[in-house]
Amino acid sequence: MAGMAPTVAIVGAGFAGIAAGVKLRKAGIDNFTIYERSLDIGGTWRDNTYPGCEVDTSSSLYSFSFTTPSWGRTHAKQADLRKYLEGVADDFGLRAHIRTGTGVERAVWDDAAHTYTLELDDGTTARCDVLISAVGFLNVPKFPTWPGLETFRGPVFHTARWEHEHDLTGKRVAVVGTGSSAIQLVPEVAKVAGRVLLFQREPGWVMPKGERDHTPEEREALRDPLRWRRERLRQLWRIEKNLWRAAVYRPGSKVNAKMERFCRAYIDKQFSDRPDLRDAVTPAYPYWGKRVIFATTFYPALKRHNVELVPRAVTTVTETGVIDADGREHPADVLVLATGFQPTNYLAHIEVVGRGGRSLHEYWAGEPRAFLGIAVPGFPNFFMLYGPGTNGGEIVWMLERQAEWAVRAVRRLQRTGAAAVEVKRGCADAYDRWLQWTVRKTAWTVSNNYFKSSSGRVVTQWPYSPLAYWALTKAFGGWTERATPGPGNLRFRPRERATAAP
């Protein structure tokens, strides 16, 4: 006789949290609560509302496999993605499980009771048997510390915290940073601003994205589930070919050299009449040393009469402008910080304490790592989605695989009556050594990027294809875990199991 399902707490209601909730429900487990710090669901697609915000990946792949959405574009915009997540939550009955406006600040493992005590930001506590972190990792904005920043007289805000009350019409707008957010933002702001100053510390490799609206015929065709799945498989195969043996990330490989030649040809074509811009936007590091940027409108926007690319970093801010690394001051009315996030600061808003009172951040000591990016030894019944070493490939596909791995562990607790499972330290260490051996051969290690910890260790990236990751999550299951025996299959009978807050 199988035991009752463990209670599960999921932290975060973005793509990862919604995926975990749906996978639990599909497994027949309804004893879970999704805690969301914000007042609504959506995660990064709730936070980022800057003009031009849209996904870099094909809409057909940036979707859950268990849905058949009818996207209006090849690359969905922010508002459509948020609406999509809300629809999934409604369609799969997740609303009753979600507590918005409730953040989890601390989770402490009780080795005697085999439960986590959750300390919530409203001052209350809750308990759960299993904890799933679905907080992502590109969610803590990185704010610069330039001298004089606090003296600037005009509006100052980060792209991830866009302040819509400011009218940019006719204004001098200084945008600092040339990552994906800035490159989506600048073409839109340039349509209304009097002048746009874009400060670039280092250029990125740019590939044309080819974003466009779907034709009515395409939208109708993609409503067919079979056609929809066929398109997803086609997109996955394209990714698989480039990521075979991590080839696209390795300088000197045929596919890496081919992609770099393509990017250089794209630069030459776009700036054949502007050698100054051509030189300024050409990177001096290998292809994929930093995150490749997919954009079709960015290069044309740089040639607009009201846009100036400043290929230098910002060093100081004055009351009326910014000063670049050459000491030149640029007057500005509005300062937009497209300065990215703190990607290696995993679980920045929650402290997880495992066996022996040791916190996860103490265990990591500045270098986050996890088995498959999901499980950490010493932290029983704890699983991460979009954890260390999982950025890359196709993120929604990866999130589903991670959620499935966590749900299998929950079902194992239910099936066997075990009190807890955790990954074996030897398995976790061996996996980490293999992953680091692989990434040492990539362009990431020789370039300035957000993939590395302060020691230079690559901690965010997955170097292979999404299908390879799927295979590993299928192959490495129970034998990599250590189970703590419970009192038979009665471990989770109703009067004994912990109860998460409703």
Coordinates of N, CA and C in Angstrom, one line a residue, residues 21-221:
G21 N 4.3 22.8 -10.9 CA 2.9 22.6 -10.5 C 2.2 21.7 -11.4
V22 N 2.3 21.9 -12.7 CA 1.7 21.0 -13.7 C 2.2 19.6 -13.6
K23 N 3.5 19.4 -13.5 CA 4.0 18.1 -13.5 C 3.5 17.3 -12.2
L24 N 3.4 18.0 -11.1 CA 2.9 17.4 -9.9 C 1.4 17.0 -10.1
R25 N 0.6 17.8 -10.7 CA -0.8 17.5 -10.9 C -0.9 16.3 -11.9
K26 N -0.1 16.3 -12.9 CA -0.1 15.2 -13.8 C 0.3 13.9 -13.2
A27 N 1.1 14.0 -12.1 CA 1.5 12.8 -11.4 C 0.5 12.4 -10.3
G28 N -0.6 13.1 -10.2 CA -1.7 12.9 -9.3 C -1.4 13.4 -7.9
I29 N -0.5 14.4 -7.8 CA -0.1 15.0 -6.5 C -0.6 16.4 -6.4
D30 N -1.6 16.6 -5.5 CA -2.2 17.9 -5.4 C -1.8 18.6 -4.1
N31 N -1.0 18.0 -3.3 CA -0.7 18.5 -2.0 C 0.5 19.4 -2.0
F32 N 0.4 20.5 -2.8 CA 1.5 21.5 -2.9 C 1.0 22.9 -2.9
T33 N 1.9 23.8 -2.6 CA 1.7 25.2 -2.5 C 2.8 25.9 -3.3
I34 N 2.4 26.9 -4.1 CA 3.4 27.7 -4.9 C 3.4 29.1 -4.2
Y35 N 4.5 29.5 -3.7 CA 4.7 30.8 -3.0 C 5.3 31.7 -4.0
E36 N 4.7 32.9 -4.2 CA 5.2 33.9 -5.1 C 5.3 35.2 -4.4
R37 N 6.5 35.8 -4.4 CA 6.7 37.0 -3.6 C 6.0 38.2 -4.2
S38 N 5.8 38.2 -5.5 CA 5.1 39.3 -6.2 C 3.6 39.1 -6.1
L39 N 2.9 40.1 -6.6 CA 1.4 40.1 -6.4 C 0.8 39.3 -7.5
D40 N 1.5 38.8 -8.5 CA 0.9 38.0 -9.6 C 2.0 37.1 -10.1
I41 N 1.6 36.2 -10.9 CA 2.5 35.2 -11.5 C 3.2 35.8 -12.7
G42 N 4.2 35.1 -13.2 CA 4.9 35.5 -14.4 C 6.4 35.5 -14.3
G43 N 6.9 35.7 -13.2 CA 8.4 35.7 -13.0 C 9.1 36.8 -13.8
T44 N 10.0 36.4 -14.6 CA 10.8 37.4 -15.4 C 9.9 38.1 -16.4
W45 N 8.8 37.5 -16.8 CA 7.9 38.1 -17.8 C 6.8 39.0 -17.1
R46 N 6.9 39.0 -15.8 CA 6.1 40.0 -15.1 C 7.0 41.2 -14.8
D47 N 8.3 40.9 -14.4 CA 9.2 42.0 -14.0 C 9.7 42.9 -15.1
N48 N 10.0 42.3 -16.3 CA 10.6 43.0 -17.4 C 9.5 43.5 -18.3
T49 N 9.2 44.8 -18.3 CA 8.2 45.3 -19.1 C 8.7 46.5 -20.0
Y50 N 10.0 46.6 -20.2 CA 10.6 47.6 -21.0 C 10.1 47.6 -22.5
P51 N 10.1 48.7 -23.2 CA 9.7 48.6 -24.6 C 10.6 47.7 -25.4
G52 N 9.9 46.9 -26.2 CA 10.6 45.9 -27.1 C 10.9 44.6 -26.4
C53 N 10.5 44.4 -25.2 CA 10.8 43.1 -24.5 C 10.2 41.9 -25.1
E54 N 10.9 41.0 -25.6 CA 10.4 39.7 -26.1 C 11.4 38.6 -26.0
V55 N 11.0 37.4 -26.3 CA 11.9 36.3 -26.1 C 12.9 36.1 -27.2
D56 N 14.1 35.6 -27.0 CA 15.1 35.4 -28.0 C 14.9 34.0 -28.7
T57 N 14.2 33.1 -28.1 CA 14.0 31.8 -28.6 C 12.7 31.7 -29.4
S58 N 12.6 30.8 -30.4 CA 11.4 30.6 -31.1 C 10.2 30.3 -30.2
S59 N 9.1 31.0 -30.5 CA 7.9 30.8 -29.6 C 7.5 29.3 -29.5
S60 N 7.7 28.5 -30.5 CA 7.3 27.1 -30.5 C 8.1 26.4 -29.4
L61 N 9.4 26.8 -29.2 CA 10.2 26.1 -28.2 C 10.0 26.8 -26.8
Y62 N 9.7 28.1 -26.8 CA 9.5 28.8 -25.5 C 8.1 28.6 -25.1
S63 N 7.7 27.3 -25.0 CA 6.3 26.9 -24.7 C 6.5 25.5 -24.0
F64 N 5.5 25.2 -23.2 CA 5.5 23.9 -22.5 C 5.0 22.9 -23.5
S65 N 5.6 21.7 -23.4 CA 5.3 20.6 -24.3 C 3.8 20.1 -24.1
F66 N 3.2 20.4 -23.0 CA 1.9 19.9 -22.7 C 0.8 20.9 -23.1
T67 N 1.2 22.0 -23.9 CA 0.2 22.9 -24.4 C 0.4 23.0 -25.9
T68 N -0.6 23.6 -26.5 CA -0.6 23.9 -28.0 C -1.0 25.4 -28.2
P69 N -0.2 26.3 -27.8 CA -0.5 27.7 -27.9 C -0.5 28.2 -29.3
S70 N -1.3 29.2 -29.6 CA -1.4 29.8 -30.9 C -0.7 31.2 -30.8
W71 N 0.7 31.2 -31.0 CA 1.4 32.4 -30.9 C 1.2 33.3 -32.2
G72 N 1.2 34.5 -32.0 CA 1.0 35.5 -33.1 C 2.3 35.8 -33.8
R73 N 3.4 35.5 -33.1 CA 4.7 35.9 -33.7 C 5.7 34.7 -33.6
T74 N 6.8 34.8 -34.4 CA 7.8 33.8 -34.3 C 8.5 33.9 -33.0
H75 N 8.6 35.1 -32.4 CA 9.2 35.3 -31.1 C 8.2 36.1 -30.2
A76 N 7.7 35.5 -29.2 CA 6.6 36.1 -28.4 C 7.1 37.3 -27.7
K77 N 6.2 38.3 -27.6 CA 6.5 39.5 -26.8 C 6.1 39.2 -25.3
Q78 N 6.6 40.1 -24.4 CA 6.5 40.0 -23.0 C 5.0 39.8 -22.6
A79 N 4.2 40.7 -23.1 CA 2.8 40.6 -22.6 C 2.1 39.3 -23.0
D80 N 2.5 38.8 -24.2 CA 1.9 37.5 -24.6 C 2.4 36.4 -23.8
L81 N 3.7 36.4 -23.4 CA 4.2 35.4 -22.6 C 3.6 35.3 -21.2
R82 N 3.4 36.5 -20.6 CA 2.7 36.6 -19.3 C 1.3 36.0 -19.4
K83 N 0.6 36.4 -20.5 CA -0.8 36.0 -20.7 C -0.8 34.4 -20.9
Y84 N 0.2 33.9 -21.6 CA 0.3 32.5 -21.8 C 0.5 31.7 -20.4
L85 N 1.3 32.2 -19.6 CA 1.5 31.6 -18.2 C 0.3 31.6 -17.4
E86 N -0.4 32.8 -17.5 CA -1.7 32.9 -16.7 C -2.7 31.9 -17.2
G87 N -2.7 31.7 -18.6 CA -3.6 30.7 -19.1 C -3.3 29.3 -18.7
V88 N -2.0 29.0 -18.7 CA -1.6 27.6 -18.3 C -2.0 27.4 -16.8
A89 N -1.8 28.4 -16.0 CA -2.2 28.2 -14.6 C -3.7 28.0 -14.4
D90 N -4.5 28.7 -15.2 CA -5.9 28.5 -15.2 C -6.3 27.1 -15.7
D91 N -5.7 26.7 -16.9 CA -6.1 25.5 -17.6 C -5.8 24.3 -16.7
F92 N -4.7 24.3 -15.9 CA -4.3 23.2 -15.1 C -4.7 23.3 -13.6
G93 N -5.5 24.2 -13.3 CA -6.0 24.3 -12.0 C -5.0 24.7 -10.9
L94 N -4.1 25.6 -11.3 CA -3.0 25.9 -10.3 C -3.3 27.1 -9.4
R95 N -4.3 27.9 -9.8 CA -4.6 29.1 -9.1 C -4.9 28.8 -7.6
A96 N -5.6 27.7 -7.3 CA -5.9 27.4 -5.9 C -4.7 27.1 -5.1
H97 N -3.6 26.7 -5.8 CA -2.3 26.3 -5.1 C -1.4 27.5 -4.9
I98 N -1.6 28.6 -5.6 CA -0.7 29.7 -5.6 C -1.0 30.8 -4.5
R99 N 0.0 31.1 -3.7 CA -0.1 32.2 -2.8 C 0.8 33.4 -3.2
T100 N 0.1 34.4 -3.9 CA 0.9 35.5 -4.3 C 1.1 36.5 -3.2
G101 N 2.0 37.4 -3.3 CA 2.3 38.4 -2.3 C 2.9 37.7 -1.0
T102 N 3.5 36.5 -1.2 CA 4.0 35.8 -0.1 C 5.4 35.2 -0.5
G103 N 6.4 35.7 0.1 CA 7.8 35.3 -0.2 C 8.3 34.3 0.9
V104 N 9.1 33.4 0.5 CA 9.8 32.5 1.4 C 11.2 33.1 1.7
E105 N 11.5 33.5 2.9 CA 12.8 34.1 3.2 C 13.8 33.1 3.7
R106 N 13.3 32.0 4.3 CA 14.2 31.0 4.9 C 13.6 29.7 5.0
A107 N 14.3 28.6 4.7 CA 13.8 27.3 4.8 C 14.8 26.4 5.6
V108 N 14.4 25.9 6.7 CA 15.4 25.1 7.6 C 14.9 23.7 7.7
W109 N 15.9 22.8 7.4 CA 15.6 21.3 7.4 C 15.7 20.9 8.9
D110 N 14.6 20.1 9.3 CA 14.6 19.5 10.6 C 14.9 18.0 10.4
D111 N 16.0 17.5 10.8 CA 16.5 16.2 10.5 C 15.7 15.1 11.3
A112 N 15.1 15.6 12.4 CA 14.3 14.6 13.2 C 12.9 14.4 12.6
A113 N 12.3 15.5 12.2 CA 10.9 15.5 11.6 C 10.9 15.2 10.1
H114 N 12.1 15.4 9.5 CA 12.3 15.2 8.1 C 11.4 16.2 7.3
T115 N 11.3 17.4 7.8 CA 10.5 18.5 7.1 C 11.3 19.8 7.0
Y116 N 10.9 20.7 6.2 CA 11.4 22.0 6.1 C 10.4 23.0 6.8
T117 N 11.0 23.8 7.7 CA 10.2 24.9 8.2 C 10.4 26.2 7.4
L118 N 9.4 26.7 6.8 CA 9.5 27.9 6.0 C 9.2 29.1 6.7
E119 N 10.1 30.1 6.7 CA 9.8 31.4 7.3 C 9.4 32.4 6.2
L120 N 8.1 32.8 6.3 CA 7.6 33.6 5.2 C 7.7 35.1 5.5
D121 N 7.7 35.9 4.5 CA 7.9 37.4 4.7 C 6.8 38.1 5.4
D122 N 5.7 37.4 5.7 CA 4.6 38.1 6.4 C 4.7 37.8 7.9
G123 N 5.8 37.1 8.3 CA 6.1 36.8 9.7 C 5.5 35.4 10.1
T124 N 4.8 34.7 9.3 CA 4.3 33.4 9.6 C 5.3 32.3 9.2
T125 N 4.9 31.1 9.6 CA 5.8 29.9 9.1 C 4.8 28.9 8.6
A126 N 5.4 28.0 7.8 CA 4.7 26.8 7.3 C 5.7 25.7 7.2
R127 N 5.2 24.5 7.0 CA 6.1 23.3 6.9 C 5.8 22.5 5.7
C128 N 6.8 21.8 5.2 CA 6.6 21.0 4.0 C 7.6 19.9 4.1
D129 N 7.3 18.8 3.3 CA 8.2 17.7 3.2 C 9.3 17.8 2.2
V130 N 8.9 18.5 1.1 CA 9.7 18.7 -0.1 C 9.7 20.2 -0.5
L131 N 10.9 20.7 -0.8 CA 11.1 22.1 -1.2 C 11.6 22.2 -2.6
I132 N 11.0 22.9 -3.5 CA 11.4 23.1 -4.8 C 11.6 24.6 -5.1
S133 N 12.9 24.9 -5.4 CA 13.2 26.3 -5.7 C 12.9 26.5 -7.2
A134 N 12.1 27.5 -7.5 CA 11.8 27.8 -8.9 C 11.9 29.3 -9.1
V135 N 13.0 29.9 -8.5 CA 13.2 31.3 -8.5 C 14.0 31.8 -9.7
G136 N 14.6 30.9 -10.5 CA 15.4 31.3 -11.6 C 16.7 31.9 -11.2
F137 N 17.4 32.6 -12.1 CA 18.7 33.2 -11.7 C 19.0 34.5 -12.4
L138 N 18.2 34.9 -13.3 CA 18.3 36.3 -13.9 C 17.2 37.1 -13.4
N139 N 17.2 37.3 -12.0 CA 16.1 38.1 -11.4 C 16.5 39.1 -10.4
V140 N 17.8 39.2 -10.1 CA 18.3 40.2 -9.2 C 19.1 41.2 -10.0
P141 N 18.5 42.4 -10.2 CA 19.2 43.4 -11.0 C 20.6 43.8 -10.5
K142 N 21.5 44.1 -11.4 CA 22.8 44.5 -11.0 C 22.9 46.0 -11.2
F143 N 23.0 46.7 -10.1 CA 23.0 48.2 -10.1 C 24.5 48.7 -10.0
P144 N 24.9 49.6 -10.8 CA 26.3 50.1 -10.8 C 26.5 51.0 -9.5
T145 N 27.8 51.2 -9.2 CA 28.1 52.0 -8.1 C 29.0 53.2 -8.5
W146 N 28.6 53.9 -9.7 CA 29.3 55.0 -10.2 C 29.3 56.2 -9.2
P147 N 30.4 56.8 -9.0 CA 30.4 58.1 -8.2 C 29.4 59.1 -8.8
G148 N 28.6 59.7 -8.0 CA 27.7 60.7 -8.5 C 26.3 60.2 -8.9
L149 N 26.1 58.9 -8.9 CA 24.9 58.4 -9.5 C 23.7 59.0 -8.7
E150 N 23.8 59.1 -7.4 CA 22.7 59.6 -6.6 C 22.4 61.1 -6.9
T151 N 23.3 61.8 -7.6 CA 23.1 63.2 -7.8 C 22.4 63.5 -9.1
F152 N 22.2 62.5 -9.9 CA 21.6 62.8 -11.2 C 20.1 63.3 -11.1
R153 N 19.8 64.4 -11.7 CA 18.6 65.1 -11.5 C 17.4 64.4 -12.2
G154 N 17.6 63.7 -13.3 CA 16.5 63.1 -14.0 C 16.2 61.7 -13.5
P155 N 15.2 61.0 -14.1 CA 14.8 59.7 -13.7 C 16.0 58.7 -14.0
V156 N 16.2 57.8 -13.1 CA 17.2 56.7 -13.2 C 16.5 55.4 -12.8
F157 N 16.5 54.4 -13.7 CA 15.9 53.1 -13.4 C 16.5 52.0 -14.3
H158 N 16.3 50.8 -13.8 CA 16.9 49.6 -14.4 C 15.8 49.1 -15.4
T159 N 16.3 48.4 -16.5 CA 15.4 47.9 -17.4 C 14.4 46.9 -16.8
A160 N 14.9 46.1 -15.8 CA 14.0 45.1 -15.1 C 13.0 45.8 -14.2
R161 N 13.1 47.1 -14.0 CA 12.2 47.8 -13.1 C 11.8 49.1 -13.8
W162 N 11.3 48.9 -15.0 CA 11.0 50.0 -15.9 C 9.9 50.9 -15.3
E163 N 10.1 52.2 -15.4 CA 9.2 53.2 -14.8 C 8.4 53.8 -15.9
H164 N 7.2 53.3 -16.1 CA 6.4 53.7 -17.3 C 5.8 55.1 -17.2
E165 N 5.9 55.7 -16.0 CA 5.3 57.0 -15.9 C 6.1 58.1 -16.5
H166 N 7.3 57.8 -17.0 CA 8.2 58.8 -17.6 C 8.0 58.9 -19.1
D167 N 7.7 60.0 -19.6 CA 7.5 60.2 -21.1 C 8.8 60.5 -21.7
L168 N 9.3 59.7 -22.6 CA 10.7 59.8 -23.2 C 10.6 60.6 -24.5
T169 N 9.5 61.1 -24.8 CA 9.3 61.9 -26.1 C 10.2 63.1 -26.1
G170 N 11.1 63.1 -27.1 CA 12.0 64.3 -27.2 C 13.1 64.4 -26.2
K171 N 13.3 63.4 -25.3 CA 14.3 63.5 -24.3 C 15.6 62.9 -24.7
R172 N 16.7 63.3 -24.0 CA 18.0 62.7 -24.2 C 18.1 61.6 -23.3
V173 N 18.1 60.4 -23.8 CA 18.1 59.1 -23.0 C 19.4 58.4 -23.1
A174 N 20.1 58.3 -22.0 CA 21.4 57.5 -21.9 C 21.1 56.1 -21.5
V175 N 21.4 55.1 -22.3 CA 21.2 53.7 -22.0 C 22.6 53.1 -21.8
V176 N 22.8 52.5 -20.7 CA 24.1 51.9 -20.3 C 24.1 50.4 -20.4
G177 N 24.9 49.8 -21.3 CA 24.9 48.4 -21.5 C 24.4 48.0 -22.9
T178 N 25.0 46.9 -23.4 CA 24.6 46.4 -24.7 C 24.3 44.9 -24.7
G179 N 23.7 44.4 -23.6 CA 23.2 43.1 -23.6 C 21.8 43.0 -24.3
S180 N 21.2 41.9 -24.1 CA 19.9 41.6 -24.8 C 18.8 42.6 -24.5
S181 N 18.7 43.1 -23.2 CA 17.7 44.0 -22.9 C 17.9 45.4 -23.6
A182 N 19.2 45.9 -23.6 CA 19.4 47.1 -24.3 C 19.2 47.0 -25.8
I183 N 19.6 45.9 -26.3 CA 19.5 45.8 -27.8 C 18.0 45.7 -28.2
Q184 N 17.2 45.2 -27.4 CA 15.7 45.2 -27.7 C 15.1 46.6 -27.4
L185 N 15.7 47.3 -26.4 CA 15.1 48.5 -26.0 C 15.4 49.7 -26.9
V186 N 16.7 49.8 -27.3 CA 17.2 51.0 -28.1 C 16.4 51.2 -29.4
P187 N 16.1 50.3 -30.2 CA 15.3 50.6 -31.4 C 13.9 51.1 -31.1
E188 N 13.3 50.7 -30.0 CA 12.0 51.2 -29.6 C 12.1 52.7 -29.0
V189 N 13.0 52.9 -28.1 CA 13.2 54.2 -27.5 C 13.6 55.2 -28.6
A190 N 14.4 54.8 -29.5 CA 14.8 55.7 -30.6 C 13.7 56.3 -31.4
K191 N 12.5 55.6 -31.4 CA 11.4 56.1 -32.2 C 10.8 57.3 -31.6
V192 N 11.0 57.5 -30.3 CA 10.3 58.7 -29.7 C 11.3 59.7 -29.0
A193 N 12.5 59.2 -28.6 CA 13.4 60.1 -27.9 C 14.0 61.1 -28.9
G194 N 14.4 62.2 -28.3 CA 15.1 63.2 -29.1 C 16.5 62.7 -29.5
R195 N 17.2 62.0 -28.5 CA 18.5 61.5 -28.7 C 18.7 60.3 -27.8
V196 N 19.4 59.3 -28.3 CA 19.7 58.1 -27.5 C 21.2 57.9 -27.5
L197 N 21.8 57.9 -26.4 CA 23.2 57.6 -26.2 C 23.3 56.2 -25.6
L198 N 24.0 55.3 -26.4 CA 24.2 53.9 -25.9 C 25.6 53.7 -25.5
F199 N 25.9 53.4 -24.3 CA 27.2 53.2 -23.8 C 27.6 51.7 -23.8
Q200 N 28.6 51.4 -24.5 CA 29.1 50.0 -24.7 C 30.4 49.8 -24.1
R201 N 30.5 48.9 -23.1 CA 31.8 48.6 -22.5 C 32.6 47.6 -23.4
E202 N 31.8 46.6 -24.0 CA 32.4 45.6 -24.9 C 31.2 45.1 -25.8
P203 N 31.5 45.0 -27.1 CA 30.4 44.6 -28.0 C 30.1 43.1 -27.8
G204 N 28.9 42.7 -28.3 CA 28.5 41.3 -28.3 C 28.4 40.8 -29.7
W205 N 28.5 39.5 -29.9 CA 28.2 38.9 -31.2 C 26.7 38.9 -31.4
V206 N 26.3 39.4 -32.6 CA 24.9 39.6 -32.9 C 24.5 38.7 -34.1
M207 N 23.4 38.0 -33.9 CA 22.8 37.2 -35.0 C 21.5 37.8 -35.3
P208 N 21.1 37.9 -36.6 CA 19.8 38.4 -37.0 C 18.7 37.3 -36.5
K209 N 17.7 37.8 -35.8 CA 16.7 36.9 -35.2 C 15.6 36.5 -36.2
G210 N 15.3 37.4 -37.1 CA 14.2 37.1 -38.0 C 12.9 37.1 -37.4
E211 N 12.7 37.9 -36.4 CA 11.4 38.0 -35.7 C 10.3 38.7 -36.7
R212 N 9.1 38.1 -36.6 CA 8.0 38.7 -37.5 C 6.7 38.1 -37.0
D213 N 5.6 38.7 -37.4 CA 4.3 38.2 -37.1 C 4.0 37.0 -38.0
H214 N 3.3 36.0 -37.4 CA 2.9 34.9 -38.2 C 1.7 35.3 -39.1
T215 N 1.7 34.7 -40.3 CA 0.6 34.9 -41.2 C -0.6 34.2 -40.6
P216 N -1.8 34.6 -41.1 CA -3.1 33.9 -40.6 C -3.0 32.4 -40.9
E217 N -2.4 32.1 -42.1 CA -2.3 30.7 -42.5 C -1.4 29.9 -41.5
E218 N -0.3 30.6 -41.1 CA 0.7 29.9 -40.2 C 0.0 29.7 -38.8
R219 N -0.7 30.7 -38.4 CA -1.4 30.6 -37.1 C -2.4 29.4 -37.1
E220 N -3.1 29.3 -38.2 CA -4.1 28.3 -38.3 C -3.4 26.9 -38.3
A221 N -2.3 26.8 -39.1 CA -1.6 25.5 -39.2 C -1.1 25.1 -37.8

